[in-house]
PDB file of C-alpha atoms in Angstrom:
ATOM      1  CA  UNK A   1      22.127  -8.168 -13.362  1.00 49.00           C
ATOM      2  CA  UNK A   2      25.646  -8.965 -12.213  1.00 50.00           C
ATOM      3  CA  UNK A   3      26.346  -7.199  -8.861  1.00 48.00           C
ATOM      4  CA  UNK A   4      29.933  -6.598  -9.966  1.00 50.00           C
ATOM      5  CA  UNK A   5      28.695  -4.395 -12.827  1.00 68.00           C
ATOM      6  CA  UNK A   6      26.735  -2.087 -10.545  1.00 75.00           C
ATOM      7  CA  UNK A   7      28.007   1.425  -9.941  1.00 85.00           C
ATOM      8  CA  UNK A   8      28.414   2.767  -6.408  1.00 88.00           C
ATOM      9  CA  UNK A   9      25.143   4.723  -6.670  1.00 88.00           C
ATOM     10  CA  UNK A  10      23.305   1.662  -7.978  1.00 89.00           C
ATOM     11  CA  UNK A  11      24.595  -0.471  -5.114  1.00 92.00           C
ATOM     12  CA  UNK A  12      23.455   2.210  -2.664  1.00 95.00           C
ATOM     13  CA  UNK A  13      20.024   2.294  -4.313  1.00 96.00           C
ATOM     14  CA  UNK A  14      19.572  -1.478  -3.997  1.00 95.00           C
ATOM     15  CA  UNK A  15      20.839  -1.468  -0.422  1.00 96.00           C
ATOM     16  CA  UNK A  16      18.528   1.404   0.517  1.00 97.00           C
ATOM     17  CA  UNK A  17      15.463  -0.323  -0.922  1.00 97.00           C
ATOM     18  CA  UNK A  18      16.303  -3.647   0.725  1.00 97.00           C
ATOM     19  CA  UNK A  19      16.834  -1.898   4.050  1.00 96.00           C
ATOM     20  CA  UNK A  20      13.562   0.031   3.742  1.00 97.00           C
ATOM     21  CA  UNK A  21      11.591  -3.115   2.922  1.00 97.00           C
ATOM     22  CA  UNK A  22      13.231  -5.047   5.757  1.00 97.00           C
ATOM     23  CA  UNK A  23      12.543  -2.221   8.215  1.00 97.00           C
ATOM     24  CA  UNK A  24       8.876  -2.013   7.203  1.00 97.00           C
ATOM     25  CA  UNK A  25       8.492  -5.769   7.605  1.00 97.00           C
ATOM     26  CA  UNK A  26       9.996  -5.604  11.094  1.00 97.00           C
ATOM     27  CA  UNK A  27       8.163  -2.451  12.231  1.00 97.00           C
ATOM     28  CA  UNK A  28       4.761  -3.844  11.328  1.00 97.00           C
ATOM     29  CA  UNK A  29       5.512  -7.568  11.718  1.00 97.00           C
ATOM     30  CA  UNK A  30       4.388  -8.161   8.143  1.00 97.00           C
ATOM     31  CA  UNK A  31       6.005 -11.575   7.607  1.00 97.00           C
ATOM     32  CA  UNK A  32       6.385 -14.309  10.215  1.00 96.00           C
ATOM     33  CA  UNK A  33       7.622 -17.880  10.413  1.00 96.00           C
ATOM     34  CA  UNK A  34       5.763 -20.190   8.061  1.00 96.00           C
ATOM     35  CA  UNK A  35       3.824 -17.468   6.221  1.00 97.00           C
ATOM     36  CA  UNK A  36       2.556 -18.204   2.729  1.00 97.00           C
ATOM     37  CA  UNK A  37       2.813 -14.854   0.956  1.00 98.00           C
ATOM     38  CA  UNK A  38       0.908 -14.214  -2.264  1.00 97.00           C
ATOM     39  CA  UNK A  39       2.640 -11.416  -4.182  1.00 98.00           C
ATOM     40  CA  UNK A  40       0.235  -9.587  -6.478  1.00 95.00           C
ATOM     41  CA  UNK A  41       2.062  -8.848  -9.715  1.00 94.00           C
ATOM     42  CA  UNK A  42       0.469  -6.341 -12.083  1.00 90.00           C
ATOM     43  CA  UNK A  43       3.318  -5.879 -14.532  1.00 92.00           C
ATOM     44  CA  UNK A  44       4.087  -2.380 -13.256  1.00 93.00           C
ATOM     45  CA  UNK A  45       7.379  -1.194 -11.798  1.00 96.00           C
ATOM     46  CA  UNK A  46       6.199  -1.335  -8.182  1.00 96.00           C
ATOM     47  CA  UNK A  47       5.010  -4.939  -8.102  1.00 96.00           C
ATOM     48  CA  UNK A  48       8.109  -6.098 -10.010  1.00 97.00           C
ATOM     49  CA  UNK A  49      10.308  -4.355  -7.437  1.00 98.00           C
ATOM     50  CA  UNK A  50       8.242  -5.805  -4.598  1.00 98.00           C
ATOM     51  CA  UNK A  51       8.753  -9.373  -5.788  1.00 98.00           C
ATOM     52  CA  UNK A  52      12.427  -8.797  -6.579  1.00 98.00           C
ATOM     53  CA  UNK A  53      13.211  -7.305  -3.156  1.00 98.00           C
ATOM     54  CA  UNK A  54      11.233  -9.951  -1.262  1.00 98.00           C
ATOM     55  CA  UNK A  55      13.136 -12.670  -3.101  1.00 97.00           C
ATOM     56  CA  UNK A  56      16.418 -11.068  -2.042  1.00 96.00           C
ATOM     57  CA  UNK A  57      15.317 -10.732   1.585  1.00 96.00           C
ATOM     58  CA  UNK A  58      13.958 -14.291   1.634  1.00 96.00           C
ATOM     59  CA  UNK A  59      17.497 -15.631   1.271  1.00 94.00           C
ATOM     60  CA  UNK A  60      18.725 -13.964   4.467  1.00 92.00           C
ATOM     61  CA  UNK A  61      15.532 -13.514   6.501  1.00 94.00           C
ATOM     62  CA  UNK A  62      15.475 -14.795  10.121  1.00 94.00           C
ATOM     63  CA  UNK A  63      12.226 -16.650   9.351  1.00 95.00           C
ATOM     64  CA  UNK A  64      11.154 -19.104   6.681  1.00 96.00           C
ATOM     65  CA  UNK A  65       8.322 -18.020   4.401  1.00 97.00           C
ATOM     66  CA  UNK A  66       6.911 -18.888   0.985  1.00 97.00           C
ATOM     67  CA  UNK A  67       6.540 -16.513  -1.970  1.00 98.00           C
ATOM     68  CA  UNK A  68       4.050 -17.140  -4.750  1.00 98.00           C
ATOM     69  CA  UNK A  69       3.352 -14.670  -7.569  1.00 97.00           C
ATOM     70  CA  UNK A  70      -0.176 -14.112  -8.893  1.00 96.00           C
ATOM     71  CA  UNK A  71      -1.291 -11.962 -11.804  1.00 93.00           C
ATOM     72  CA  UNK A  72      -4.866 -11.242 -12.812  1.00 87.00           C
ATOM     73  CA  UNK A  73      -5.362 -11.117 -16.578  1.00 83.00           C
ATOM     74  CA  UNK A  74      -8.368  -8.784 -16.808  1.00 77.00           C
ATOM     75  CA  UNK A  75      -8.733  -9.332 -20.570  1.00 76.00           C
ATOM     76  CA  UNK A  76      -7.790  -5.831 -21.594  1.00 78.00           C
ATOM     77  CA  UNK A  77      -7.509  -5.562 -25.388  1.00 77.00           C
ATOM     78  CA  UNK A  78      -3.923  -5.976 -26.494  1.00 77.00           C
ATOM     79  CA  UNK A  79      -2.670  -7.213 -23.120  1.00 80.00           C
ATOM     80  CA  UNK A  80       0.665  -9.003 -23.748  1.00 87.00           C
ATOM     81  CA  UNK A  81      -0.144 -12.320 -22.078  1.00 86.00           C
ATOM     82  CA  UNK A  82       3.306 -13.839 -22.566  1.00 92.00           C
ATOM     83  CA  UNK A  83       5.417 -11.210 -20.765  1.00 94.00           C
ATOM     84  CA  UNK A  84       4.749 -12.108 -17.126  1.00 95.00           C
ATOM     85  CA  UNK A  85       4.887 -15.914 -17.535  1.00 95.00           C
ATOM     86  CA  UNK A  86       8.178 -15.615 -19.447  1.00 96.00           C
ATOM     87  CA  UNK A  87       9.644 -13.344 -16.778  1.00 97.00           C
ATOM     88  CA  UNK A  88       8.539 -15.518 -13.857  1.00 97.00           C
ATOM     89  CA  UNK A  89       9.831 -18.669 -15.536  1.00 96.00           C
ATOM     90  CA  UNK A  90      13.171 -16.919 -16.091  1.00 96.00           C
ATOM     91  CA  UNK A  91      13.608 -16.183 -12.378  1.00 96.00           C
ATOM     92  CA  UNK A  92      12.193 -19.549 -11.295  1.00 96.00           C
ATOM     93  CA  UNK A  93       9.327 -18.201  -9.187  1.00 97.00           C
ATOM     94  CA  UNK A  94       6.138 -20.267  -8.734  1.00 97.00           C
ATOM     95  CA  UNK A  95       3.131 -18.394 -10.081  1.00 96.00           C
ATOM     96  CA  UNK A  96      -0.341 -18.544 -11.519  1.00 95.00           C
ATOM     97  CA  UNK A  97      -2.066 -16.291 -14.030  1.00 93.00           C
ATOM     98  CA  UNK A  98      -5.745 -15.858 -13.188  1.00 91.00           C
ATOM     99  CA  UNK A  99      -8.147 -14.984 -15.983  1.00 86.00           C
ATOM    100  CA  UNK A 100     -11.231 -12.904 -15.284  1.00 79.00           C
ATOM    101  CA  UNK A 101     -12.881 -10.552 -17.778  1.00 76.00           C
ATOM    102  CA  UNK A 102     -13.333  -7.592 -15.456  1.00 69.00           C
ATOM    103  CA  UNK A 103     -12.543  -5.259 -18.366  1.00 72.00           C
ATOM    104  CA  UNK A 104     -15.927  -5.910 -20.016  1.00 73.00           C
ATOM    105  CA  UNK A 105     -17.712  -5.444 -16.696  1.00 71.00           C
ATOM    106  CA  UNK A 106     -16.042  -2.072 -16.136  1.00 70.00           C
ATOM    107  CA  UNK A 107     -16.734  -0.918 -19.681  1.00 69.00           C
ATOM    108  CA  UNK A 108     -20.381  -1.927 -19.380  1.00 69.00           C
ATOM    109  CA  UNK A 109     -21.033  -0.286 -16.013  1.00 66.00           C
ATOM    110  CA  UNK A 110     -18.942   2.901 -16.177  1.00 66.00           C
ATOM    111  CA  UNK A 111     -20.177   5.675 -18.541  1.00 67.00           C
ATOM    112  CA  UNK A 112     -17.712   6.844 -21.177  1.00 68.00           C
ATOM    113  CA  UNK A 113     -15.392   9.511 -19.868  1.00 62.00           C
ATOM    114  CA  UNK A 114     -15.864   8.544 -16.208  1.00 64.00           C
ATOM    115  CA  UNK A 115     -13.075   7.128 -14.039  1.00 65.00           C
ATOM    116  CA  UNK A 116     -12.878   3.330 -14.121  1.00 64.00           C
ATOM    117  CA  UNK A 117     -10.207   2.939 -11.417  1.00 67.00           C
ATOM    118  CA  UNK A 118     -12.458   2.447  -8.398  1.00 69.00           C
ATOM    119  CA  UNK A 119     -14.612  -0.318  -9.864  1.00 67.00           C
ATOM    120  CA  UNK A 120     -11.654  -1.998 -11.571  1.00 70.00           C
ATOM    121  CA  UNK A 121      -9.764  -2.058  -8.271  1.00 74.00           C
ATOM    122  CA  UNK A 122     -12.709  -3.516  -6.327  1.00 78.00           C
ATOM    123  CA  UNK A 123     -13.252  -6.280  -8.879  1.00 79.00           C
ATOM    124  CA  UNK A 124      -9.548  -7.114  -8.942  1.00 80.00           C
ATOM    125  CA  UNK A 125      -9.342  -7.273  -5.151  1.00 82.00           C
ATOM    126  CA  UNK A 126     -12.347  -9.572  -4.984  1.00 82.00           C
ATOM    127  CA  UNK A 127     -10.794 -12.087  -7.377  1.00 86.00           C
ATOM    128  CA  UNK A 128      -7.394 -12.009  -5.661  1.00 90.00           C
ATOM    129  CA  UNK A 129      -8.811 -12.298  -2.131  1.00 89.00           C
ATOM    130  CA  UNK A 130     -10.935 -15.273  -3.123  1.00 89.00           C
ATOM    131  CA  UNK A 131      -7.963 -17.001  -4.741  1.00 92.00           C
ATOM    132  CA  UNK A 132      -5.783 -16.427  -1.658  1.00 93.00           C
ATOM    133  CA  UNK A 133      -8.493 -17.903   0.546  1.00 92.00           C
ATOM    134  CA  UNK A 134      -8.951 -20.965  -1.659  1.00 93.00           C
ATOM    135  CA  UNK A 135      -5.208 -21.665  -1.885  1.00 95.00           C
ATOM    136  CA  UNK A 136      -4.382 -21.069   1.768  1.00 94.00           C
ATOM    137  CA  UNK A 137      -2.207 -17.957   1.487  1.00 95.00           C
ATOM    138  CA  UNK A 138      -2.319 -16.044   4.769  1.00 94.00           C
ATOM    139  CA  UNK A 139      -0.600 -12.857   3.565  1.00 96.00           C
ATOM    140  CA  UNK A 140      -1.281 -10.812   0.413  1.00 96.00           C
ATOM    141  CA  UNK A 141       1.585  -8.486  -0.573  1.00 97.00           C
ATOM    142  CA  UNK A 142       0.751  -5.359  -2.571  1.00 96.00           C
ATOM    143  CA  UNK A 143       3.159  -2.949  -4.246  1.00 96.00           C
ATOM    144  CA  UNK A 144       1.964   0.367  -2.806  1.00 96.00           C
ATOM    145  CA  UNK A 145       4.839   2.634  -1.788  1.00 97.00           C
ATOM    146  CA  UNK A 146       5.361   5.727   0.369  1.00 97.00           C
ATOM    147  CA  UNK A 147       4.161   8.168  -2.301  1.00 96.00           C
ATOM    148  CA  UNK A 148       0.982   6.144  -2.896  1.00 95.00           C
ATOM    149  CA  UNK A 149       0.234   6.369   0.820  1.00 97.00           C
ATOM    150  CA  UNK A 150       0.748  10.137   0.936  1.00 97.00           C
ATOM    151  CA  UNK A 151      -1.330  10.655  -2.220  1.00 95.00           C
ATOM    152  CA  UNK A 152      -4.162   8.610  -0.712  1.00 93.00           C
ATOM    153  CA  UNK A 153      -4.017  10.729   2.443  1.00 96.00           C
ATOM    154  CA  UNK A 154      -4.632  13.907   0.444  1.00 95.00           C
ATOM    155  CA  UNK A 155      -7.268  12.313  -1.804  1.00 92.00           C
ATOM    156  CA  UNK A 156      -9.265  11.301   1.262  1.00 93.00           C
ATOM    157  CA  UNK A 157      -8.681  14.713   2.799  1.00 94.00           C
ATOM    158  CA  UNK A 158      -9.727  16.715  -0.278  1.00 92.00           C
ATOM    159  CA  UNK A 159     -12.444  14.506  -1.742  1.00 89.00           C
ATOM    160  CA  UNK A 160     -13.646  12.294   1.120  1.00 91.00           C
ATOM    161  CA  UNK A 161     -13.533  14.492   4.210  1.00 94.00           C
ATOM    162  CA  UNK A 162     -11.713  11.840   6.218  1.00 95.00           C
ATOM    163  CA  UNK A 163      -8.175  11.707   7.588  1.00 95.00           C
ATOM    164  CA  UNK A 164      -6.908   8.296   6.457  1.00 94.00           C
ATOM    165  CA  UNK A 165      -4.373   6.807   4.062  1.00 95.00           C
ATOM    166  CA  UNK A 166      -3.161   3.268   3.273  1.00 95.00           C
ATOM    167  CA  UNK A 167      -2.020   1.274   6.318  1.00 96.00           C
ATOM    168  CA  UNK A 168       1.144  -0.824   5.973  1.00 97.00           C
ATOM    169  CA  UNK A 169      -0.802  -3.846   7.216  1.00 97.00           C
ATOM    170  CA  UNK A 170      -4.534  -4.498   7.439  1.00 95.00           C
ATOM    171  CA  UNK A 171      -7.242  -7.093   7.432  1.00 91.00           C
ATOM    172  CA  UNK A 172      -8.566  -7.763   3.926  1.00 79.00           C
ATOM    173  CA  UNK A 173     -12.086  -6.725   2.949  1.00 71.00           C
ATOM    174  CA  UNK A 174     -13.355 -10.293   3.259  1.00 72.00           C
ATOM    175  CA  UNK A 175     -11.878 -10.684   6.749  1.00 79.00           C
ATOM    176  CA  UNK A 176     -10.068 -13.846   5.670  1.00 81.00           C
ATOM    177  CA  UNK A 177      -6.583 -12.522   5.056  1.00 87.00           C
ATOM    178  CA  UNK A 178      -3.907  -9.982   5.954  1.00 95.00           C
ATOM    179  CA  UNK A 179      -2.778  -7.452   3.364  1.00 96.00           C
ATOM    180  CA  UNK A 180       0.790  -6.156   3.669  1.00 98.00           C
ATOM    181  CA  UNK A 181       2.626  -3.328   1.908  1.00 98.00           C
ATOM    182  CA  UNK A 182       6.372  -3.993   2.276  1.00 98.00           C
ATOM    183  CA  UNK A 183       7.250  -0.970   0.073  1.00 98.00           C
ATOM    184  CA  UNK A 184       5.719   1.401   2.652  1.00 98.00           C
ATOM    185  CA  UNK A 185       9.064   3.138   3.317  1.00 98.00           C
ATOM    186  CA  UNK A 186      10.186   3.230  -0.350  1.00 98.00           C
ATOM    187  CA  UNK A 187       9.933   6.368  -2.477  1.00 97.00           C
ATOM    188  CA  UNK A 188       8.557   6.198  -5.985  1.00 96.00           C
ATOM    189  CA  UNK A 189      11.652   7.896  -7.398  1.00 96.00           C
ATOM    190  CA  UNK A 190      13.835   5.089  -6.020  1.00 97.00           C
ATOM    191  CA  UNK A 191      11.503   2.456  -7.464  1.00 97.00           C
ATOM    192  CA  UNK A 192      11.611   4.089 -10.897  1.00 97.00           C
ATOM    193  CA  UNK A 193      15.415   3.998 -10.844  1.00 96.00           C
ATOM    194  CA  UNK A 194      15.399   0.409  -9.602  1.00 97.00           C
ATOM    195  CA  UNK A 195      13.034  -0.721 -12.361  1.00 96.00           C
ATOM    196  CA  UNK A 196      15.364   0.807 -14.931  1.00 95.00           C
ATOM    197  CA  UNK A 197      18.371  -0.803 -13.260  1.00 95.00           C
ATOM    198  CA  UNK A 198      16.760  -4.241 -13.178  1.00 95.00           C
ATOM    199  CA  UNK A 199      15.240  -3.808 -16.648  1.00 95.00           C
ATOM    200  CA  UNK A 200      11.847  -5.134 -15.642  1.00 96.00           C
ATOM    201  CA  UNK A 201       9.530  -5.864 -18.620  1.00 95.00           C
ATOM    202  CA  UNK A 202       6.951  -3.202 -17.719  1.00 93.00           C
ATOM    203  CA  UNK A 203       3.364  -3.637 -18.901  1.00 89.00           C
ATOM    204  CA  UNK A 204       1.490  -0.297 -19.049  1.00 78.00           C
ATOM    205  CA  UNK A 205      -2.101  -0.108 -17.798  1.00 68.00           C
ATOM    206  CA  UNK A 206      -4.363   1.303 -20.503  1.00 59.00           C
ATOM    207  CA  UNK A 207      -7.586   0.787 -18.577  1.00 49.00           C
ATOM    208  CA  UNK A 208      -7.281   3.093 -15.593  1.00 47.00           C
ATOM    209  CA  UNK A 209      -3.767   4.347 -14.850  1.00 45.00           C
ATOM    210  CA  UNK A 210      -3.427   6.326 -18.083  1.00 47.00           C
ATOM    211  CA  UNK A 211      -6.771   8.131 -17.866  1.00 52.00           C
ATOM    212  CA  UNK A 212      -6.535  11.916 -17.835  1.00 46.00           C
ATOM    213  CA  UNK A 213      -8.082  14.008 -15.093  1.00 47.00           C
ATOM    214  CA  UNK A 214      -7.985  11.418 -12.343  1.00 72.00           C
ATOM    215  CA  UNK A 215      -8.051  12.685  -8.769  1.00 80.00           C
ATOM    216  CA  UNK A 216      -4.892  10.682  -8.060  1.00 82.00           C
ATOM    217  CA  UNK A 217      -3.077  12.228 -11.008  1.00 85.00           C
ATOM    218  CA  UNK A 218      -3.929  15.762  -9.925  1.00 89.00           C
ATOM    219  CA  UNK A 219      -2.901  14.955  -6.353  1.00 91.00           C
ATOM    220  CA  UNK A 220       0.351  13.426  -7.605  1.00 92.00           C
ATOM    221  CA  UNK A 221       1.096  16.563  -9.613  1.00 93.00           C
ATOM    222  CA  UNK A 222       0.404  18.780  -6.606  1.00 95.00           C
ATOM    223  CA  UNK A 223       2.771  16.779  -4.408  1.00 95.00           C
ATOM    224  CA  UNK A 224       5.433  16.716  -7.124  1.00 95.00           C
ATOM    225  CA  UNK A 225       5.280  20.518  -7.340  1.00 96.00           C
ATOM    226  CA  UNK A 226       5.615  20.792  -3.565  1.00 96.00           C
ATOM    227  CA  UNK A 227       8.550  18.372  -3.555  1.00 95.00           C
ATOM    228  CA  UNK A 228      10.290  20.333  -6.308  1.00 95.00           C
ATOM    229  CA  UNK A 229       9.930  23.582  -4.379  1.00 96.00           C
ATOM    230  CA  UNK A 230      10.576  22.112  -0.933  1.00 95.00           C
ATOM    231  CA  UNK A 231      12.666  18.901  -1.215  1.00 95.00           C
ATOM    232  CA  UNK A 232      11.829  16.427   1.524  1.00 95.00           C
ATOM    233  CA  UNK A 233       8.219  17.533   1.950  1.00 96.00           C
ATOM    234  CA  UNK A 234       6.710  14.162   0.942  1.00 96.00           C
ATOM    235  CA  UNK A 235       8.949  12.353   3.418  1.00 96.00           C
ATOM    236  CA  UNK A 236       7.940  14.829   6.123  1.00 97.00           C
ATOM    237  CA  UNK A 237       4.242  14.263   5.401  1.00 97.00           C
ATOM    238  CA  UNK A 238       4.750  10.513   5.550  1.00 97.00           C
ATOM    239  CA  UNK A 239       6.520  10.804   8.906  1.00 96.00           C
ATOM    240  CA  UNK A 240       3.505  12.744  10.174  1.00 96.00           C
ATOM    241  CA  UNK A 241       1.284   9.756   9.334  1.00 96.00           C
ATOM    242  CA  UNK A 242       3.421   7.643  11.677  1.00 95.00           C
ATOM    243  CA  UNK A 243       3.474  10.307  14.418  1.00 94.00           C
ATOM    244  CA  UNK A 244      -0.162  11.125  15.191  1.00 93.00           C
ATOM    245  CA  UNK A 245      -1.275  13.168  18.216  1.00 92.00           C
ATOM    246  CA  UNK A 246      -5.014  12.438  18.706  1.00 90.00           C
ATOM    247  CA  UNK A 247      -5.367  15.128  21.392  1.00 89.00           C
ATOM    248  CA  UNK A 248      -4.249  17.737  18.840  1.00 92.00           C
ATOM    249  CA  UNK A 249      -6.966  16.844  16.327  1.00 92.00           C
ATOM    250  CA  UNK A 250     -10.760  16.921  16.807  1.00 92.00           C
ATOM    251  CA  UNK A 251     -12.058  13.360  16.722  1.00 92.00           C
ATOM    252  CA  UNK A 252     -13.948  12.637  19.979  1.00 90.00           C
ATOM    253  CA  UNK A 253     -13.754   8.911  19.218  1.00 89.00           C
ATOM    254  CA  UNK A 254      -9.944   8.999  19.393  1.00 89.00           C
ATOM    255  CA  UNK A 255      -9.584  11.342  22.363  1.00 87.00           C
ATOM    256  CA  UNK A 256     -11.907  11.850  25.331  1.00 85.00           C
ATOM    257  CA  UNK A 257     -12.513  15.599  24.994  1.00 85.00           C
ATOM    258  CA  UNK A 258     -15.845  15.296  26.863  1.00 81.00           C
ATOM    259  CA  UNK A 259     -14.277  14.199  30.133  1.00 78.00           C
ATOM    260  CA  UNK A 260     -11.010  16.076  29.773  1.00 70.00           C
ATOM    261  CA  UNK A 261      -9.542  17.480  33.013  1.00 64.00           C
ATOM    262  CA  UNK A 262      -6.243  19.204  33.788  1.00 61.00           C
ATOM    263  CA  UNK A 263      -4.623  16.721  36.148  1.00 57.00           C
ATOM    264  CA  UNK A 264      -1.019  16.742  35.046  1.00 59.00           C
ATOM    265  CA  UNK A 265      -1.877  14.762  31.964  1.00 57.00           C
ATOM    266  CA  UNK A 266      -3.558  11.919  33.949  1.00 63.00           C
ATOM    267  CA  UNK A 267      -7.096  10.964  32.928  1.00 63.00           C
ATOM    268  CA  UNK A 268      -9.635  10.614  35.817  1.00 63.00           C
ATOM    269  CA  UNK A 269     -10.978   7.181  36.622  1.00 67.00           C
ATOM    270  CA  UNK A 270     -14.696   6.358  36.433  1.00 66.00           C
ATOM    271  CA  UNK A 271     -14.943   6.631  40.250  1.00 69.00           C
ATOM    272  CA  UNK A 272     -13.193  10.018  40.237  1.00 67.00           C
ATOM    273  CA  UNK A 273     -15.559  11.270  37.552  1.00 66.00           C
ATOM    274  CA  UNK A 274     -18.523  10.267  39.716  1.00 64.00           C
ATOM    275  CA  UNK A 275     -17.044  11.928  42.821  1.00 63.00           C
ATOM    276  CA  UNK A 276     -16.292  15.111  40.852  1.00 60.00           C
ATOM    277  CA  UNK A 277     -19.835  15.202  39.496  1.00 61.00           C
ATOM    278  CA  UNK A 278     -18.868  14.693  35.852  1.00 59.00           C
ATOM    279  CA  UNK A 279     -21.818  13.486  33.824  1.00 60.00           C
ATOM    280  CA  UNK A 280     -20.594  11.555  30.741  1.00 57.00           C
ATOM    281  CA  UNK A 281     -24.125  11.702  29.325  1.00 57.00           C
ATOM    282  CA  UNK A 282     -24.328  15.520  29.581  1.00 55.00           C
ATOM    283  CA  UNK A 283     -26.368  16.385  26.515  1.00 49.00           C
ATOM    284  CA  UNK A 284     -26.256  19.952  25.228  1.00 53.00           C
ATOM    285  CA  UNK A 285     -28.707  19.156  22.464  1.00 50.00           C
ATOM    286  CA  UNK A 286     -31.704  18.411  24.697  1.00 45.00           C
TER     287      UNK A 286
END
């Protein structure tokens, strides 16, 4: 895409996405000098945008880092194997296509009509984490965006009874790597427009993402309805995730409600607790 041919709105869109990705990287120190970053490319709009924006930022970043694209061919029937290699060759990005028949495993283990997403995701992560470890990549970049994070918050809230979402940066399940989400500040609507602008060769997922009745789909629809009625609500919810007040919730592991005293907001020391006769082992269940 020739930058000269972009309209004013398109230039603003690209600038906004680049700024959001750069800000997320800085806020959470996602990429540092000498990092070897493995970009997980699924063939969807988000991972295409992730790679594209990281390539742009790489040219002007204050640190030197490596980008390497990896796709996992899960042997889904009809998967167009040539699309990603052709695209990556065209933009001159080093890559590897991994082949692992997780599709058959999922089909064998999940009863017909049940959601395959959870198992498919776990199998995919296992293969990618192992590859990153073997090849010496110290960062794994995933294409989850702001809306994914908010949706996950509500899914865990409604169906899991836990207040958690997707962190911008975390230790991988195997403890051998760091997972980063540079699109953390990017909205899905912007990424849809950007994918259309860049004309990415999108590969639809017919194994899990298109299933009807998924919890994520119903949550997405709920949030979309809220956003339509109250524009800016999703952004407000996301800001709340970054602005947590543990003392205003009810988790005794995050805030010391047991030994709480009114002392102008200053917590008592262990010695002061002893002098005041506070028993931290006071058990009301005896």
